[in-house]
Amino acid sequence: MPIQFSGWKSYSEKSKHLKAGQEPKKSHGYIMYHGTHKSNATAIISSGFRASSGGTLGPGVYCSRDIGKAMGYPGSCAPGERVVFKLRVRVGKVKRIDSQNLHLKLSWHQNGYDTAWLPAAVAGMEEDCVWDPKRITVIGIAHCTDTSTKSSLESLIKQHGQVQNGNGKSLDQCKGCGMQTKDKHTMVKCWSCKASICPFMDKHVCQKN
């Protein structure tokens, strides 16, 4: 009996979801998260991140592919005052910081790296430190218990996207693949189960037996 193929896997270099234990690859873009006090959120969206003067991995902007890590920051912030950004991060050249590379814990950038990666196996929850804030783009609000603040911030993200594009056209999220895109993706139907799907989806699992 011939095998019938009804699905696929495809990948985009623009943004990827990796588990916390998987090592980020050079020059790729990844979805990450960053927690902040809601009083700082507007300025971050409008003017970008500011690198910290220090931290576990030295100066830089701290973020994580583990939203649980971002939910713990700032440490002194009450849960209702916290905003967690969803980010797209262009990691550039990445240095893994583990027991073999602890000597580079604070000097990774001086040794030619753009991002330092602290694996979950070392820190409990994975953490990334990005040297250049321009490598980071806020693309959404992953957590905010204040619905009014969340709505306001999401509108600001959309407006800021219009300015960055320079053509008055905002980045919209495709309902099929979830990617932020200027040009609307054309949805198609699976040739087997007839489900509505986007050609840029990470994967489609056909439900037809």
Coordinates of C-alpha atoms in Angstrom, one line a residue:
M1 CA 0.0 0.0 0.0
P2 CA 1.5 3.4 -1.0
I3 CA 2.4 5.9 1.7
Q4 CA 0.4 9.1 1.5
F5 CA 2.0 12.3 2.8
S6 CA -0.4 14.9 4.3
G7 CA 1.9 17.3 6.2
W8 CA 5.2 18.9 6.3
K9 CA 7.7 20.7 8.5
S10 CA 9.2 24.0 7.4
Y11 CA 11.3 26.6 9.2
S12 CA 11.9 30.3 9.1
E13 CA 15.1 32.0 10.1
K14 CA 13.2 35.0 11.4
S15 CA 12.0 33.4 14.7
K16 CA 12.3 30.0 16.2
H17 CA 11.0 28.4 19.4
L18 CA 13.7 26.2 21.0
K19 CA 13.4 24.4 24.3
A20 CA 15.6 25.8 27.1
G21 CA 18.1 23.0 26.8
Q22 CA 18.7 23.5 23.1
E23 CA 21.7 25.6 22.1
P24 CA 20.9 28.7 20.1
K25 CA 22.7 28.7 16.7
K26 CA 24.8 31.5 15.3
S27 CA 23.0 34.3 13.4
H28 CA 19.5 32.9 14.0
G29 CA 16.6 34.8 15.5
Y30 CA 14.7 33.4 18.5
I31 CA 11.6 34.1 20.5
M32 CA 12.5 35.1 24.0
Y33 CA 11.0 36.8 27.0
H34 CA 11.9 39.7 29.3
G35 CA 10.2 40.8 32.5
T36 CA 10.0 44.4 33.7
H37 CA 7.9 46.7 35.8
K38 CA 5.0 48.1 34.0
S39 CA 6.2 51.7 34.6
N40 CA 9.2 50.9 32.4
A41 CA 7.3 49.2 29.6
T42 CA 6.3 52.2 27.5
A43 CA 9.8 53.6 27.4
I44 CA 11.3 50.2 26.3
I45 CA 8.8 49.9 23.4
S46 CA 9.3 53.5 22.3
S47 CA 13.1 53.8 22.8
G48 CA 14.4 50.3 23.0
F49 CA 16.2 48.4 25.8
R50 CA 19.1 49.8 27.7
A51 CA 21.9 47.4 28.6
S52 CA 22.4 46.8 32.3
S53 CA 25.7 47.7 33.8
G54 CA 26.2 44.2 35.2
G55 CA 24.7 40.9 36.2
T56 CA 25.4 37.2 36.2
L57 CA 26.9 37.4 32.7
G58 CA 28.1 41.0 32.9
P59 CA 26.6 44.0 31.0
G60 CA 23.9 43.5 28.5
V61 CA 20.1 42.9 28.1
Y62 CA 18.9 39.8 29.9
C63 CA 16.2 37.6 28.4
S64 CA 15.3 33.9 28.3
R65 CA 13.5 31.4 26.0
D66 CA 11.9 30.2 29.2
I67 CA 9.0 32.4 30.1
G68 CA 9.1 31.1 33.6
K69 CA 12.5 32.8 34.0
A70 CA 11.1 36.1 32.8
M71 CA 8.1 35.9 35.1
G72 CA 10.5 36.1 38.1
Y73 CA 11.8 39.6 37.1
P74 CA 12.1 42.1 38.5
G75 CA 12.5 40.2 41.8
S76 CA 11.0 43.0 43.9
C77 CA 8.0 43.5 41.5
A78 CA 4.5 42.5 42.6
P79 CA 2.9 40.1 40.1
G80 CA 0.2 42.6 39.2
E81 CA 2.9 45.2 38.4
R82 CA 4.9 43.0 36.1
V83 CA 4.9 43.0 32.3
V84 CA 6.6 40.2 30.3
F85 CA 7.6 41.1 26.8
K86 CA 7.7 38.6 23.9
L87 CA 10.8 39.4 21.9
R88 CA 12.5 38.5 18.7
V89 CA 16.2 38.3 19.3
R90 CA 18.9 38.1 16.7
V91 CA 21.6 36.3 18.7
G92 CA 24.6 36.8 16.4
K93 CA 27.6 34.9 17.6
V94 CA 26.7 32.9 20.8
K95 CA 29.0 31.7 23.6
R96 CA 27.8 28.9 25.9
I97 CA 28.8 29.6 29.5
D98 CA 29.2 26.4 31.5
S99 CA 31.9 24.8 33.8
Q100 CA 34.4 24.7 30.9
N101 CA 33.9 28.4 30.0
L102 CA 33.4 30.1 33.3
H103 CA 36.5 32.2 32.7
L104 CA 34.5 34.0 29.9
K105 CA 31.5 34.6 32.1
L106 CA 32.1 38.4 32.2
S107 CA 34.3 38.8 29.2
W108 CA 32.5 36.9 26.4
H109 CA 31.8 40.1 24.4
Q110 CA 35.5 41.1 24.6
N111 CA 36.2 37.7 23.0
G112 CA 34.1 38.4 20.0
Y113 CA 30.6 37.2 21.0
D114 CA 27.3 38.9 20.7
T115 CA 25.3 36.8 23.2
A116 CA 26.1 34.7 26.2
W117 CA 24.0 31.6 26.9
L118 CA 23.7 30.1 30.3
P119 CA 22.0 26.7 29.9
A120 CA 19.2 25.5 32.2
A121 CA 21.5 22.6 33.4
V122 CA 23.8 25.3 34.8
A123 CA 21.4 27.9 36.1
G124 CA 18.2 26.0 36.7
M125 CA 16.4 28.1 34.0
E126 CA 18.2 29.1 30.8
E127 CA 19.3 32.7 30.5
D128 CA 20.7 34.8 27.7
C129 CA 22.6 38.1 27.8
V130 CA 22.6 40.2 24.6
W131 CA 25.3 42.8 24.3
D132 CA 23.6 45.1 21.8
P133 CA 20.0 46.2 22.5
K134 CA 19.4 46.8 18.8
R135 CA 19.4 43.0 18.3
I136 CA 16.2 42.8 20.3
T137 CA 12.7 43.7 19.0
V138 CA 9.5 43.7 21.2
I139 CA 6.8 41.9 19.3
G140 CA 4.2 41.3 21.9
I141 CA 3.0 41.2 25.5
A142 CA 3.3 37.7 26.9
H143 CA 2.0 38.6 30.4
C144 CA 0.2 41.5 31.9
T145 CA -2.7 41.2 34.4
D146 CA -3.8 44.8 33.9
T147 CA -6.0 44.5 30.7
S148 CA -6.0 48.3 30.1
T149 CA -2.2 48.5 30.3
K150 CA -1.8 45.4 28.1
S151 CA -4.1 46.9 25.5
S152 CA -2.3 50.2 25.6
L153 CA 1.1 48.5 25.2
E154 CA 0.0 46.3 22.4
S155 CA -1.2 49.4 20.5
L156 CA 2.1 51.1 21.1
I157 CA 4.0 48.0 19.8
K158 CA 1.9 48.2 16.6
Q159 CA 2.4 51.9 16.2
H160 CA 6.2 51.5 16.7
G161 CA 6.2 48.8 14.1
Q162 CA 4.6 51.2 11.6
V163 CA 7.4 53.8 12.3
Q164 CA 10.1 51.2 11.9
N165 CA 8.7 50.0 8.6
G166 CA 8.6 53.5 7.3
N167 CA 5.6 52.8 5.1
G168 CA 2.7 53.2 7.5
K169 CA 2.1 49.5 7.4
S170 CA 2.3 47.6 10.6
L171 CA 3.5 44.0 11.2
D172 CA 0.5 41.7 11.7
Q173 CA 0.5 38.3 13.2
C174 CA -0.5 35.4 10.8
K175 CA -3.3 33.4 12.4
G176 CA -1.9 30.3 10.9
C177 CA 1.9 30.3 11.6
G178 CA 2.0 33.0 14.2
M179 CA 4.8 35.0 12.4
Q180 CA 4.9 38.8 12.4
T181 CA 4.7 39.8 8.8
K182 CA 4.1 42.9 6.6
D183 CA 2.5 40.9 3.8
K184 CA -0.5 38.7 4.6
H185 CA 0.1 35.0 4.2
T186 CA -2.2 33.2 1.9
M187 CA -4.0 30.4 3.7
V188 CA -4.5 27.1 1.9
K189 CA -6.4 23.9 2.6
C190 CA -4.6 20.6 3.4
W191 CA -5.1 18.4 0.4
S192 CA -6.0 15.5 2.7
C193 CA -7.9 16.7 5.8
K194 CA -9.0 20.1 4.2
A195 CA -7.9 22.0 7.3
S196 CA -7.0 25.7 6.7
I197 CA -3.2 26.0 7.0
C198 CA -0.4 28.5 6.3
P199 CA 2.5 27.3 4.1
F200 CA 4.9 28.9 6.7
M201 CA 3.6 26.9 9.7
D202 CA 6.3 25.0 11.6
K203 CA 4.3 21.8 11.0
H204 CA 0.9 20.6 10.1
V205 CA -0.3 17.2 11.4
C206 CA -3.1 16.0 9.3
Q207 CA -6.1 14.7 11.3
K208 CA -7.5 12.5 8.6
N209 CA -7.1 8.8 9.2

